[in-house]
Each structure stands twice: as structure tokens, then as C-alpha cells.
């Protein structure tokens, strides 16, 4: 059964962490050049693959003693918060234009872009941590994939308007603070047992 609280927490954490990511900007670029529904289909499929891999990895971590899992996830959350707070702004990468507007060409380009760019990304690591933390793969997977799809949708359809209204730096700091809180909480549980 799906735990809506876990799903909501995961959605919030992953959404905030992914929003300032370069893949959201890449989705924005693809969405301005090609049919949005085709782009979203490819991007959504790639994110589903990444979430499945992350949840599987996190589920393996639940086989370890709980205190050790809390310590590992706490350290990884703190590392993720540090990465968000101290990362340098990266230049947008050039995106190759598919030769035509067919569904398979456009969605395939979106799928491959996300599949490569997101492998081992912060949100994939966070999803694995959250799967280990909550030991609820279905709720974590649902929250993570919905968050990633929401960010992709925003990036593809309305990213320009959002970035004009909400500073990217503020979004990044909010995600970092949330991860910092989760890291401290996990380490606290590791210490107190």
C-alpha cells in the first residue's frame, strides 16, 4: 500500500533538488524546439528507468542494520546538501537537433539525453537513500518519479516563466536546506538507535 506521507516527502525533496538541475534546462530547450508531448514521453521514460534503478539500490540497503543505514543516508544527504550549496554554475550543454519531428526521433533524443545526463545524478542517489530510509519502495518510487516528471513538465512547457519569477539560487538553497535537515535527522537516528 502506498504511504502518502512518504510519497509527499520524497516528492518535495526530489522536486526541489531536480528543479535547478541542468536536465530541467535541457528539457526546456528541447521543449522550445520540438513538440512538447514527444519530448516529455522520452524524458518521462528515462526518469522512470532511473527511479527504478535507484529504488532497487535503496531496497538492497534495507538489508543492512538500521543504524548503519541511517548513518550512511545521513552522510549522503549531508554530502548532497554540500554539493548543492557549493557547486559552480555550469554552462548549458549543446543539444543536437534530431533530423525530423517524428515521435521516435524526438522522444528518443529526450530519452537518451536524460538517461545519460542523470545516471548517478544527485536525485538518483537521493532516491536510493530515501528508499533505504523509508523501506517503502513503492511510495518512494512514486514520489520520486512524479517529482521528476513534474520538473520535466515544468521545464518543457513553462520553465522560462518559472525561472523569471523564482531565482534559481533560492530553489537550490531550499533543496540544500531540506537535504541538510534530512541528513541531520538520519544521523541523529543512527546515534540514538
Tab-separated table of C-alpha atoms in Angstrom:
chain	number	residue	atom	x	y	z
A	1	UNK	CA	0.000	0.000	0.000
A	2	UNK	CA	1.210	3.487	-0.789
A	3	UNK	CA	2.087	5.729	2.138
A	4	UNK	CA	1.034	9.222	1.026
A	5	UNK	CA	3.223	10.926	3.639
A	6	UNK	CA	6.356	9.177	2.366
A	7	UNK	CA	5.341	9.889	-1.230
A	8	UNK	CA	4.821	13.587	-0.419
A	9	UNK	CA	8.160	13.916	1.417
A	10	UNK	CA	10.036	12.209	-1.418
A	11	UNK	CA	8.220	14.324	-3.991
A	12	UNK	CA	9.221	17.532	-2.196
A	13	UNK	CA	12.857	16.577	-1.731
A	14	UNK	CA	13.390	15.280	-5.258
A	15	UNK	CA	11.398	18.106	-6.870
A	16	UNK	CA	13.446	20.813	-5.155
A	17	UNK	CA	16.737	19.055	-5.877
A	18	UNK	CA	15.956	18.457	-9.561
A	19	UNK	CA	14.498	21.888	-10.333
A	20	UNK	CA	17.841	23.702	-10.611
A	21	UNK	CA	19.463	20.787	-12.440
A	22	UNK	CA	20.790	21.132	-15.978
A	23	UNK	CA	18.410	18.438	-17.230
A	24	UNK	CA	15.444	20.694	-16.457
A	25	UNK	CA	17.094	23.331	-18.617
A	26	UNK	CA	17.806	20.759	-21.333
A	27	UNK	CA	14.117	19.810	-21.271
A	28	UNK	CA	13.267	23.475	-21.639
A	29	UNK	CA	15.489	23.746	-24.719
A	30	UNK	CA	14.059	20.580	-26.294
A	31	UNK	CA	10.536	21.751	-25.475
A	32	UNK	CA	11.053	25.043	-27.271
A	33	UNK	CA	12.326	23.293	-30.417
A	34	UNK	CA	10.075	20.243	-30.651
A	35	UNK	CA	6.593	19.023	-29.876
A	36	UNK	CA	6.307	19.066	-26.077
A	37	UNK	CA	4.403	15.783	-25.773
A	38	UNK	CA	7.082	13.923	-27.760
A	39	UNK	CA	9.860	15.373	-25.630
A	40	UNK	CA	8.004	14.582	-22.412
A	41	UNK	CA	7.389	10.960	-23.440
A	42	UNK	CA	11.099	10.318	-23.864
A	43	UNK	CA	12.158	12.242	-20.777
A	44	UNK	CA	9.482	10.587	-18.609
A	45	UNK	CA	10.548	7.106	-19.727
A	46	UNK	CA	14.198	7.833	-18.896
A	47	UNK	CA	13.290	9.172	-15.452
A	48	UNK	CA	11.201	6.045	-14.768
A	49	UNK	CA	14.238	3.874	-15.559
A	50	UNK	CA	16.420	5.937	-13.218
A	51	UNK	CA	13.913	5.774	-10.369
A	52	UNK	CA	13.550	2.000	-10.745
A	53	UNK	CA	17.332	1.595	-10.524
A	54	UNK	CA	17.578	3.932	-7.533
A	55	UNK	CA	14.749	2.270	-5.612
A	56	UNK	CA	16.273	-1.158	-6.259
A	57	UNK	CA	19.640	0.040	-4.923
A	58	UNK	CA	17.984	1.628	-1.903
A	59	UNK	CA	15.991	-1.516	-1.200
A	60	UNK	CA	19.223	-3.518	-1.030
A	61	UNK	CA	20.449	-1.093	1.654
A	62	UNK	CA	17.469	-2.038	3.859
A	63	UNK	CA	19.097	-5.445	4.367
A	64	UNK	CA	21.820	-3.744	6.448
A	65	UNK	CA	21.390	-2.915	10.174
A	66	UNK	CA	19.130	0.140	10.605
A	67	UNK	CA	21.708	2.239	12.494
A	68	UNK	CA	24.223	1.725	9.702
A	69	UNK	CA	21.627	2.621	7.050
A	70	UNK	CA	20.715	5.819	8.957
A	71	UNK	CA	24.388	6.748	9.228
A	72	UNK	CA	25.038	6.118	5.515
A	73	UNK	CA	21.951	8.003	4.364
A	74	UNK	CA	22.697	10.855	6.764
A	75	UNK	CA	26.204	11.285	5.392
A	76	UNK	CA	24.955	11.051	1.794
A	77	UNK	CA	22.233	13.646	2.439
A	78	UNK	CA	24.788	15.985	4.000
A	79	UNK	CA	27.058	15.432	1.003
A	80	UNK	CA	24.175	16.201	-1.346
A	81	UNK	CA	23.395	19.394	0.566
A	82	UNK	CA	27.040	20.427	0.312
A	83	UNK	CA	27.051	19.692	-3.432
A	84	UNK	CA	24.016	21.925	-3.937
A	85	UNK	CA	25.376	24.742	-1.786
A	86	UNK	CA	28.908	24.776	-3.171
A	87	UNK	CA	28.517	23.775	-6.817
A	88	UNK	CA	29.603	26.104	-9.582
A	89	UNK	CA	27.146	27.161	-12.253
A	90	UNK	CA	27.673	25.037	-15.327
A	91	UNK	CA	27.297	26.222	-18.879
A	92	UNK	CA	24.366	24.762	-20.770
A	93	UNK	CA	25.434	21.903	-22.960
A	94	UNK	CA	24.731	21.935	-26.677
A	95	UNK	CA	21.832	19.696	-27.608
A	96	UNK	CA	21.888	18.059	-31.019
A	97	UNK	CA	18.758	18.610	-33.055
A	98	UNK	CA	17.073	15.455	-34.342
A	99	UNK	CA	16.696	15.366	-38.110
A	100	UNK	CA	12.902	15.458	-38.064
A	101	UNK	CA	9.921	15.884	-35.778
A	102	UNK	CA	8.836	12.225	-35.680
A	103	UNK	CA	7.758	10.855	-32.319
A	104	UNK	CA	10.550	8.285	-32.187
A	105	UNK	CA	13.317	10.731	-33.112
A	106	UNK	CA	12.227	13.440	-30.671
A	107	UNK	CA	11.283	11.168	-27.758
A	108	UNK	CA	14.422	9.104	-28.381
A	109	UNK	CA	16.566	12.237	-28.177
A	110	UNK	CA	14.887	13.227	-24.895
A	111	UNK	CA	15.244	9.692	-23.515
A	112	UNK	CA	18.938	9.421	-24.361
A	113	UNK	CA	19.715	12.902	-23.059
A	114	UNK	CA	18.158	12.202	-19.662
A	115	UNK	CA	19.389	8.607	-19.477
A	116	UNK	CA	22.992	9.717	-19.885
A	117	UNK	CA	22.840	13.017	-18.005
A	118	UNK	CA	21.014	11.685	-14.933
A	119	UNK	CA	22.941	8.454	-14.387
A	120	UNK	CA	24.489	8.712	-10.913
A	121	UNK	CA	22.979	12.182	-10.529
A	122	UNK	CA	22.215	13.664	-7.123
A	123	UNK	CA	18.478	12.955	-7.386
A	124	UNK	CA	19.104	9.319	-8.276
A	125	UNK	CA	21.375	8.947	-5.234
A	126	UNK	CA	18.812	10.760	-3.083
A	127	UNK	CA	16.071	8.416	-4.285
A	128	UNK	CA	18.176	5.402	-3.310
A	129	UNK	CA	18.793	6.991	0.104
A	130	UNK	CA	15.090	7.662	0.595
A	131	UNK	CA	14.219	4.094	-0.429
A	132	UNK	CA	16.674	2.818	2.178
A	133	UNK	CA	15.465	5.284	4.799
A	134	UNK	CA	11.743	4.568	4.493
A	135	UNK	CA	11.897	0.899	3.407
A	136	UNK	CA	8.856	1.605	1.234
A	137	UNK	CA	9.977	1.213	-2.384
A	138	UNK	CA	6.564	1.808	-3.952
A	139	UNK	CA	5.870	5.069	-2.090
A	140	UNK	CA	9.416	6.341	-2.634
A	141	UNK	CA	9.412	5.364	-6.300
A	142	UNK	CA	6.048	7.025	-6.883
A	143	UNK	CA	7.101	10.255	-5.150
A	144	UNK	CA	10.409	10.390	-7.000
A	145	UNK	CA	9.034	9.671	-10.458
A	146	UNK	CA	6.172	12.156	-10.016
A	147	UNK	CA	8.637	14.825	-8.874
A	148	UNK	CA	10.951	14.198	-11.818
A	149	UNK	CA	8.031	14.202	-14.247
A	150	UNK	CA	6.724	17.435	-12.717
A	151	UNK	CA	10.110	19.118	-13.124
A	152	UNK	CA	10.382	17.810	-16.680
A	153	UNK	CA	6.899	19.117	-17.460
A	154	UNK	CA	7.725	22.500	-15.975
A	155	UNK	CA	10.988	22.618	-17.856
A	156	UNK	CA	9.431	21.633	-21.148
A	157	UNK	CA	6.297	23.768	-21.004
A	158	UNK	CA	6.779	26.587	-18.555
A	159	UNK	CA	10.394	26.737	-17.452
A	160	UNK	CA	11.108	30.209	-18.740
A	161	UNK	CA	8.248	31.779	-16.777
A	162	UNK	CA	9.238	29.980	-13.535
A	163	UNK	CA	12.884	30.979	-13.804
A	164	UNK	CA	11.859	34.614	-14.320
A	165	UNK	CA	9.825	34.591	-11.090
A	166	UNK	CA	11.809	32.319	-8.760
A	167	UNK	CA	15.579	32.754	-8.586
A	168	UNK	CA	17.454	29.536	-9.274
A	169	UNK	CA	19.723	30.249	-6.315
A	170	UNK	CA	16.715	30.301	-3.951
A	171	UNK	CA	15.435	26.970	-5.263
A	172	UNK	CA	18.900	25.431	-4.860
A	173	UNK	CA	19.242	26.709	-1.297
A	174	UNK	CA	15.794	25.397	-0.338
A	175	UNK	CA	16.714	21.940	-1.654
A	176	UNK	CA	20.058	22.054	0.186
A	177	UNK	CA	18.423	23.041	3.480
A	178	UNK	CA	15.865	20.264	3.156
A	179	UNK	CA	18.636	17.738	2.484
A	180	UNK	CA	20.664	19.127	5.382
A	181	UNK	CA	17.683	18.604	7.686
A	182	UNK	CA	17.186	15.034	6.464
A	183	UNK	CA	20.907	14.345	6.909
A	184	UNK	CA	20.938	15.615	10.492
A	185	UNK	CA	17.755	13.695	11.273
A	186	UNK	CA	19.185	10.445	9.835
A	187	UNK	CA	22.459	10.849	11.735
A	188	UNK	CA	20.503	11.566	14.916
A	189	UNK	CA	18.586	8.325	14.474
A	190	UNK	CA	21.841	6.472	13.818
A	191	UNK	CA	23.281	7.732	17.091
A	192	UNK	CA	20.181	7.247	19.234
A	193	UNK	CA	19.335	3.861	17.687
